[in-house]
Structure formats: structure tokens, C-alpha cells
Amino acid sequence: MAEQQLSHCLADLAYPDIQAYLQRSDLILVPMASLEQHGPHLPLSTDTVTAYEVSKRAAEQADVLYTPTIWTGYSPQHMRGPGQGMGTITIRAETLLNLLYDVARSLIHHGFNKLIFVNGHGSNVKVIDPVLRKIRYNTGALVAFYKPYAERYMGLVKDLMENPPDETPGWHSSELETSQMLAHNAELVRMERAARTETHIPQWLPSAFNKADGAPDVQFRGYQYFQFPMDHDEFTDTGVIGNPMRASAEKGEEAFRRYAAHLVDAIAELQKVDVHVHTREFRDRV
């Protein structure tokens, strides 16, 4: 009789367990996010919690493995001034890409053919394409990038949120993220500090420009043809983008459930894909 697998997290297993898993599946989830300020009421780990919760739930339901969560990402806009104590830890784009590449090549080296990065942090999207292509081109592995969050695209949780669009329910520390943290661990949420905050253009831009959320896009005469490199505190006074006051643990739990279920269905389809890895050994590892 085969031994029972004790956990779906790679870090919890010994190598015989991983060898046994690879006899039945070649897919693994890699949760990744950030460690950055999330306003006065949410912990720095908020995005990382999203990636972890969705990955853990999906892995257990689909009976696949997931790695420990990569807890820092590309967050230069959240640093603020020296000595202000915001706590954000950011890594440079090339550092993040090198980190993800090495993680992927290590997993492929061991026999995994299909990697799904489960990303909880929007700004990682700005820099991710080169490494996804490099992994695919250099190895032949199947590599995917899954984004279980909302921001402008509410997707699976549109009917779950009560905030109207102008209260940006999916944005930074607003209704969705606050709900998810309440579901994960309500003791980490300080609702007495929560602040409803609308975005505004940076002071250095003329009033002819307009900004409605946390995206880099800025409107001019009603059209979004402009982007500017902006720091977070230039367009939100508290670090919050929206209204967290309608958050609830029930909404957060349902959001996690929907994202995980959606990922489970995708995993079932991707398990069918025949992948030929042409370069497995990770030689350039020093």
C-alpha cells in the first residue's frame, strides 16, 4: 500500500514523497506576492496571504503540490521616504526575475513539467513577462501566471462586493482585501484604524489630468493615454484605495473559495496537456 501524503506543501515533504508524487503528476503551484504597506489597518503580508490561501486551497482540492510562498516582490512605489518606517520590502525587477527563474529551473530539474505561478500582487505583472518566456523558451516547460485578485477587473467577485465602482472595491486595502484578511485572521485587522480614501492626481500634475484608482493610467480630457511613474503616497494619503468599511470575513471566505475553485478547474484542464521538456538539468546554478 502506498504511503499517505502528509501535506500538499513541498516544504513539508521528504524526497521520497516528492518522488512518489512525480509518478502521478508533473504540476506544481508557486504562490508569490509582496511585503508592502497596506494602509493603517492591514498587515504588510496582505498580498502574500491571498497567494497562499488560494494556492493551499486549490492544491488540496486538486491533489497537487504547492511551494512555500515567495513573500516579496516588485513594490518600489510603496517604499516612501527614508526613515518613515513603512516596512515595505521590495526587490529590483531583475532580482525578482532571477529569483523566479531559479525557482522554476530547480523545480523543472527535479521532474516538474508544469508550473503555475499564483500571484497575489498587481505590480509583479509589470515585470513578469520576460521570465515567463525565458522559462518556456529555455526548457519547454508549461508555465502559467494566475492572478486571483480584482483591482479594475472584478471578475469572479463582482457580485460579491457591495462597494460601487467609485469606491474601488478590488483595490488596495479596500473591501475585497480587507474581507480576505478578516477571513484569514481577523486578529491582524485593525478596523478602528481603517480609512476610506479616494485617489487623486499627484500635486505635480496639472488639474487637467485625473486619476480614479491605483493603476498607472492617468486620464487627460477623459482619455487614458498617459502613464506616469508615481509613488503610492503621491495619489493616496493613507495607502488605502477605496472603502474598506463594508468588508466582512464572509465575503473574504467566499472570495477565496471562488478563486480556488476556478484554479482547480484550470488545473484539471492543464493536467491533460502533453509537455515535452527539452532541457531539464539546471546547470547554470552557481
Tab-separated table of C-alpha atoms in Angstrom:
chain	number	residue	atom	x	y	z
A	1	MET	CA	0.000	0.000	0.000
A	2	ALA	CA	1.295	3.474	-0.928
A	3	GLU	CA	2.099	5.807	1.938
A	4	GLN	CA	-0.318	8.631	2.584
A	5	GLN	CA	0.980	12.059	1.551
A	6	LEU	CA	1.125	14.146	4.725
A	7	SER	CA	0.907	17.594	3.129
A	8	HIS	CA	0.486	19.324	-0.209
A	9	CYS	CA	3.259	21.826	0.570
A	10	LEU	CA	6.600	20.900	-0.971
A	11	ALA	CA	8.483	22.145	2.090
A	12	ASP	CA	6.689	19.684	4.373
A	13	LEU	CA	7.757	16.616	2.389
A	14	ALA	CA	10.880	14.464	2.204
A	15	TYR	CA	12.335	13.496	-1.147
A	16	PRO	CA	10.684	10.021	-1.268
A	17	ASP	CA	7.316	11.796	-1.010
A	18	ILE	CA	8.209	14.091	-3.905
A	19	GLN	CA	9.413	11.157	-5.988
A	20	ALA	CA	6.119	9.379	-5.352
A	21	TYR	CA	4.141	12.478	-6.315
A	22	LEU	CA	6.019	12.818	-9.605
A	23	GLN	CA	4.882	9.331	-10.540
A	24	ARG	CA	1.318	10.621	-10.760
A	25	SER	CA	1.584	14.347	-11.548
A	26	ASP	CA	4.067	16.827	-13.027
A	27	LEU	CA	2.280	20.050	-11.968
A	28	ILE	CA	3.076	22.383	-9.079
A	29	LEU	CA	1.790	25.763	-7.871
A	30	VAL	CA	4.207	28.547	-6.909
A	31	PRO	CA	2.480	31.245	-4.817
A	32	MET	CA	4.149	34.667	-4.988
A	33	ALA	CA	3.235	38.186	-3.882
A	34	SER	CA	4.774	41.039	-1.879
A	35	LEU	CA	5.515	42.507	1.542
A	36	GLU	CA	4.264	46.082	1.395
A	37	GLN	CA	2.269	48.668	3.286
A	38	HIS	CA	-1.490	48.157	3.097
A	39	GLY	CA	-2.743	51.254	4.831
A	40	PRO	CA	-3.092	51.692	8.594
A	41	HIS	CA	-5.412	48.712	9.156
A	42	LEU	CA	-3.979	45.760	7.199
A	43	PRO	CA	-0.679	43.876	7.640
A	44	LEU	CA	2.173	44.016	5.166
A	45	SER	CA	1.521	40.366	4.312
A	46	THR	CA	-1.918	41.017	2.761
A	47	ASP	CA	-0.986	40.157	-0.837
A	48	THR	CA	1.053	37.162	0.282
A	49	VAL	CA	-1.943	35.844	2.221
A	50	THR	CA	-4.027	35.966	-0.964
A	51	ALA	CA	-1.479	33.914	-2.911
A	52	TYR	CA	-1.056	31.446	-0.051
A	53	GLU	CA	-4.745	30.934	0.716
A	54	VAL	CA	-5.710	30.369	-2.920
A	55	SER	CA	-2.741	28.077	-3.599
A	56	LYS	CA	-3.210	25.967	-0.458
A	57	ARG	CA	-6.928	25.507	-1.016
A	58	ALA	CA	-6.564	24.746	-4.707
A	59	ALA	CA	-3.669	22.328	-4.139
A	60	GLU	CA	-5.571	20.379	-1.510
A	61	GLN	CA	-8.712	20.181	-3.626
A	62	ALA	CA	-6.884	19.268	-6.849
A	63	ASP	CA	-4.403	16.989	-5.042
A	64	VAL	CA	-1.325	18.784	-6.377
A	65	LEU	CA	1.699	20.320	-4.683
A	66	TYR	CA	2.488	23.952	-3.926
A	67	THR	CA	5.744	25.579	-2.857
A	68	PRO	CA	6.247	27.946	0.082
A	69	THR	CA	5.114	31.435	-0.848
A	70	ILE	CA	7.608	33.875	-2.327
A	71	TRP	CA	6.865	36.688	0.096
A	72	THR	CA	8.477	39.720	-1.531
A	73	GLY	CA	8.039	41.225	-4.975
A	74	TYR	CA	8.261	44.377	-7.066
A	75	SER	CA	6.924	47.195	-4.864
A	76	PRO	CA	9.122	50.288	-5.325
A	77	GLN	CA	6.110	52.624	-5.220
A	78	HIS	CA	5.338	51.583	-1.635
A	79	MET	CA	8.671	52.484	-0.019
A	80	ARG	CA	8.021	56.174	0.820
A	81	GLY	CA	10.735	58.341	2.322
A	82	PRO	CA	13.832	57.216	4.233
A	83	GLY	CA	13.200	56.771	7.941
A	84	GLN	CA	9.381	56.799	7.680
A	85	GLY	CA	9.135	53.190	8.862
A	86	MET	CA	6.602	51.921	6.322
A	87	GLY	CA	8.093	48.424	6.416
A	88	THR	CA	7.807	47.576	2.707
A	89	ILE	CA	10.489	45.235	1.384
A	90	THR	CA	10.898	45.484	-2.383
A	91	ILE	CA	13.325	43.795	-4.725
A	92	ARG	CA	14.514	45.126	-8.057
A	93	ALA	CA	12.890	43.792	-11.207
A	94	GLU	CA	15.970	41.858	-12.257
A	95	THR	CA	16.243	40.344	-8.768
A	96	LEU	CA	12.649	39.139	-8.885
A	97	LEU	CA	13.067	37.707	-12.370
A	98	ASN	CA	16.260	35.909	-11.370
A	99	LEU	CA	14.602	34.525	-8.250
A	100	LEU	CA	11.586	33.191	-10.144
A	101	TYR	CA	13.780	31.756	-12.884
A	102	ASP	CA	15.953	29.881	-10.390
A	103	VAL	CA	12.915	28.536	-8.528
A	104	ALA	CA	11.399	27.362	-11.810
A	105	ARG	CA	14.622	25.782	-13.098
A	106	SER	CA	15.079	23.954	-9.781
A	107	LEU	CA	11.569	22.502	-9.992
A	108	ILE	CA	11.992	21.531	-13.645
A	109	HIS	CA	15.354	19.938	-12.797
A	110	HIS	CA	13.587	17.621	-10.337
A	111	GLY	CA	10.937	16.495	-12.822
A	112	PHE	CA	8.099	19.024	-12.751
A	113	ASN	CA	6.879	19.961	-16.242
A	114	LYS	CA	4.021	22.357	-15.442
A	115	LEU	CA	4.402	25.398	-13.209
A	116	ILE	CA	1.615	27.788	-12.239
A	117	PHE	CA	2.725	30.981	-10.518
A	118	VAL	CA	-0.166	32.135	-8.294
A	119	ASN	CA	0.375	35.874	-7.962
A	120	GLY	CA	-1.226	37.992	-5.248
A	121	HIS	CA	0.405	41.339	-6.078
A	122	GLY	CA	-0.610	43.509	-9.030
A	123	SER	CA	2.693	45.289	-9.598
A	124	ASN	CA	4.520	42.000	-10.236
A	125	VAL	CA	2.613	41.915	-13.522
A	126	LYS	CA	4.576	44.952	-14.721
A	127	VAL	CA	7.838	42.995	-14.906
A	128	ILE	CA	6.913	39.308	-15.192
A	129	ASP	CA	6.698	38.593	-18.947
A	130	PRO	CA	10.449	38.223	-19.665
A	131	VAL	CA	10.962	35.478	-17.078
A	132	LEU	CA	7.865	33.515	-18.090
A	133	ARG	CA	9.097	33.488	-21.683
A	134	LYS	CA	12.661	32.653	-20.628
A	135	ILE	CA	11.478	29.626	-18.645
A	136	ARG	CA	9.393	28.395	-21.564
A	137	TYR	CA	11.964	29.037	-24.281
A	138	ASN	CA	14.900	27.626	-22.311
A	139	THR	CA	13.204	24.445	-21.068
A	140	GLY	CA	9.995	23.705	-22.966
A	141	ALA	CA	8.049	23.542	-19.707
A	142	LEU	CA	4.491	24.788	-19.426
A	143	VAL	CA	4.480	27.959	-17.356
A	144	ALA	CA	1.382	29.930	-16.356
A	145	PHE	CA	0.707	33.073	-14.330
A	146	TYR	CA	-2.572	33.135	-12.376
A	147	LYS	CA	-3.926	36.374	-10.840
A	148	PRO	CA	-6.578	35.719	-8.141
A	149	TYR	CA	-7.393	39.323	-7.292
A	150	ALA	CA	-9.584	42.119	-8.611
A	151	GLU	CA	-8.410	45.747	-8.968
A	152	ARG	CA	-10.130	47.073	-12.134
A	153	TYR	CA	-11.232	43.635	-13.331
A	154	MET	CA	-13.637	42.340	-10.689
A	155	GLY	CA	-14.149	39.021	-12.462
A	156	LEU	CA	-15.346	36.233	-10.161
A	157	VAL	CA	-16.183	38.529	-7.224
A	158	LYS	CA	-18.110	41.311	-8.945
A	159	ASP	CA	-21.457	40.266	-7.447
A	160	LEU	CA	-19.891	39.679	-4.037
A	161	MET	CA	-18.720	43.248	-3.440
A	162	GLU	CA	-21.083	45.960	-2.173
A	163	ASN	CA	-18.910	48.984	-2.925
A	164	PRO	CA	-19.941	50.869	-6.072
A	165	PRO	CA	-17.220	51.265	-8.731
A	166	ASP	CA	-16.203	54.722	-7.479
A	167	GLU	CA	-15.349	53.142	-4.106
A	168	THR	CA	-12.983	50.722	-5.894
A	169	PRO	CA	-13.827	47.508	-4.003
A	170	GLY	CA	-10.981	45.489	-5.532
A	171	TRP	CA	-8.182	47.961	-4.969
A	172	HIS	CA	-5.509	48.331	-2.327
A	173	SER	CA	-6.811	47.617	1.201
A	174	SER	CA	-10.410	48.243	0.128
A	175	GLU	CA	-13.437	45.947	0.539
A	176	LEU	CA	-12.019	42.780	-1.034
A	177	GLU	CA	-8.566	42.709	0.544
A	178	THR	CA	-9.911	43.680	3.950
A	179	SER	CA	-12.533	40.927	3.702
A	180	GLN	CA	-9.908	38.369	2.782
A	181	MET	CA	-7.697	39.315	5.712
A	182	LEU	CA	-10.700	39.120	8.052
A	183	ALA	CA	-11.318	35.595	6.749
A	184	HIS	CA	-7.655	34.628	7.102
A	185	ASN	CA	-7.027	36.055	10.577
A	186	ALA	CA	-9.259	38.799	11.965
A	187	GLU	CA	-6.770	39.483	14.773
A	188	LEU	CA	-4.404	41.008	12.194
A	189	VAL	CA	-7.003	43.556	11.007
A	190	ARG	CA	-7.310	46.880	12.849
A	191	MET	CA	-10.665	48.169	11.651
A	192	GLU	CA	-10.563	51.017	14.168
A	193	ARG	CA	-7.752	52.435	12.010
A	194	ALA	CA	-9.457	51.829	8.643
A	195	ALA	CA	-9.837	54.865	6.416
A	196	ARG	CA	-11.915	55.422	3.295
A	197	THR	CA	-9.630	57.130	0.790
A	198	GLU	CA	-10.174	58.373	-2.747
A	199	THR	CA	-7.257	58.651	-5.127
A	200	HIS	CA	-6.137	61.949	-6.603
A	201	ILE	CA	-3.543	63.092	-9.079
A	202	PRO	CA	-0.058	63.884	-7.758
A	203	GLN	CA	0.447	67.502	-6.786
A	204	TRP	CA	2.949	67.973	-9.587
A	205	LEU	CA	0.354	67.207	-12.295
A	206	PRO	CA	-1.955	69.977	-13.588
A	207	SER	CA	-5.651	69.724	-12.736
A	208	ALA	CA	-6.465	68.885	-16.357
A	209	PHE	CA	-5.353	65.337	-15.520
A	210	ASN	CA	-7.439	62.887	-13.472
A	211	LYS	CA	-6.797	59.615	-11.636
A	212	ALA	CA	-9.553	57.268	-10.416
A	213	ASP	CA	-7.741	54.241	-8.942
A	214	GLY	CA	-4.345	52.666	-8.372
A	215	ALA	CA	-3.462	51.837	-11.970
A	216	PRO	CA	-0.612	53.766	-13.618
A	217	ASP	CA	-3.063	55.127	-16.188
A	218	VAL	CA	-3.957	58.817	-15.895
A	219	GLN	CA	-6.827	60.469	-17.747
A	220	PHE	CA	-6.408	63.605	-19.799
A	221	ARG	CA	-9.613	65.105	-21.177
A	222	GLY	CA	-11.416	61.868	-20.404
A	223	TYR	CA	-8.999	59.518	-22.192
A	224	GLN	CA	-6.418	57.197	-20.642
A	225	TYR	CA	-3.478	57.635	-22.966
A	226	PHE	CA	-0.947	58.608	-20.294
A	227	GLN	CA	1.102	56.695	-17.739
A	228	PHE	CA	3.483	58.248	-15.231
A	229	PRO	CA	5.855	56.565	-12.764
A	230	MET	CA	4.207	57.523	-9.473
A	231	ASP	CA	4.785	56.553	-5.869
A	232	HIS	CA	1.776	55.324	-3.932
A	233	ASP	CA	1.725	58.203	-1.470
A	234	GLU	CA	1.510	60.701	-4.346
A	235	PHE	CA	-2.075	59.674	-5.106
A	236	THR	CA	-3.440	58.236	-1.834
A	237	ASP	CA	-2.955	59.925	1.520
A	238	THR	CA	-3.428	56.830	3.709
A	239	GLY	CA	-2.222	53.985	1.475
A	240	VAL	CA	-5.826	52.795	1.065
A	241	ILE	CA	-7.560	52.979	-2.313
A	242	GLY	CA	-11.299	52.783	-1.723
A	243	ASN	CA	-13.649	51.983	1.127
A	244	PRO	CA	-12.832	49.069	3.479
A	245	MET	CA	-15.834	49.708	5.740
A	246	ARG	CA	-18.124	47.170	4.038
A	247	ALA	CA	-15.652	44.318	4.428
A	248	SER	CA	-16.623	41.055	6.143
A	249	ALA	CA	-14.986	37.719	6.823
A	250	GLU	CA	-17.851	36.005	4.989
A	251	LYS	CA	-17.069	37.899	1.788
A	252	GLY	CA	-13.393	37.100	2.143
A	253	GLU	CA	-14.024	33.393	2.659
A	254	GLU	CA	-16.286	33.266	-0.384
A	255	ALA	CA	-13.725	35.114	-2.498
A	256	PHE	CA	-11.012	32.622	-1.523
A	257	ARG	CA	-13.412	29.760	-2.278
A	258	ARG	CA	-14.244	31.091	-5.751
A	259	TYR	CA	-10.656	31.788	-6.752
A	260	ALA	CA	-9.501	28.377	-5.542
A	261	ALA	CA	-12.356	26.557	-7.286
A	262	HIS	CA	-11.591	28.383	-10.526
A	263	LEU	CA	-7.931	27.396	-10.267
A	264	VAL	CA	-8.869	23.779	-9.510
A	265	ASP	CA	-10.877	23.599	-12.733
A	266	ALA	CA	-7.969	25.066	-14.682
A	267	ILE	CA	-5.551	22.559	-13.129
A	268	ALA	CA	-7.767	19.707	-14.309
A	269	GLU	CA	-7.525	21.004	-17.868
A	270	LEU	CA	-3.785	21.670	-17.714
A	271	GLN	CA	-3.142	18.166	-16.399
A	272	LYS	CA	-4.247	16.962	-19.854
A	273	VAL	CA	-1.544	18.926	-21.696
A	274	ASP	CA	1.334	16.855	-23.049
A	275	VAL	CA	4.526	18.768	-22.268
A	276	HIS	CA	7.963	17.945	-23.645
A	277	VAL	CA	10.776	19.422	-21.582
A	278	HIS	CA	13.830	19.607	-23.814
A	279	THR	CA	16.257	20.989	-21.198
A	280	ARG	CA	15.764	19.694	-17.683
A	281	GLU	CA	19.151	19.904	-15.962
A	282	PHE	CA	19.784	23.195	-14.173
A	283	ARG	CA	23.494	23.574	-14.882
A	284	ASP	CA	23.845	27.336	-14.513
A	285	ARG	CA	23.061	27.213	-10.803
A	286	VAL	CA	26.064	28.885	-9.209
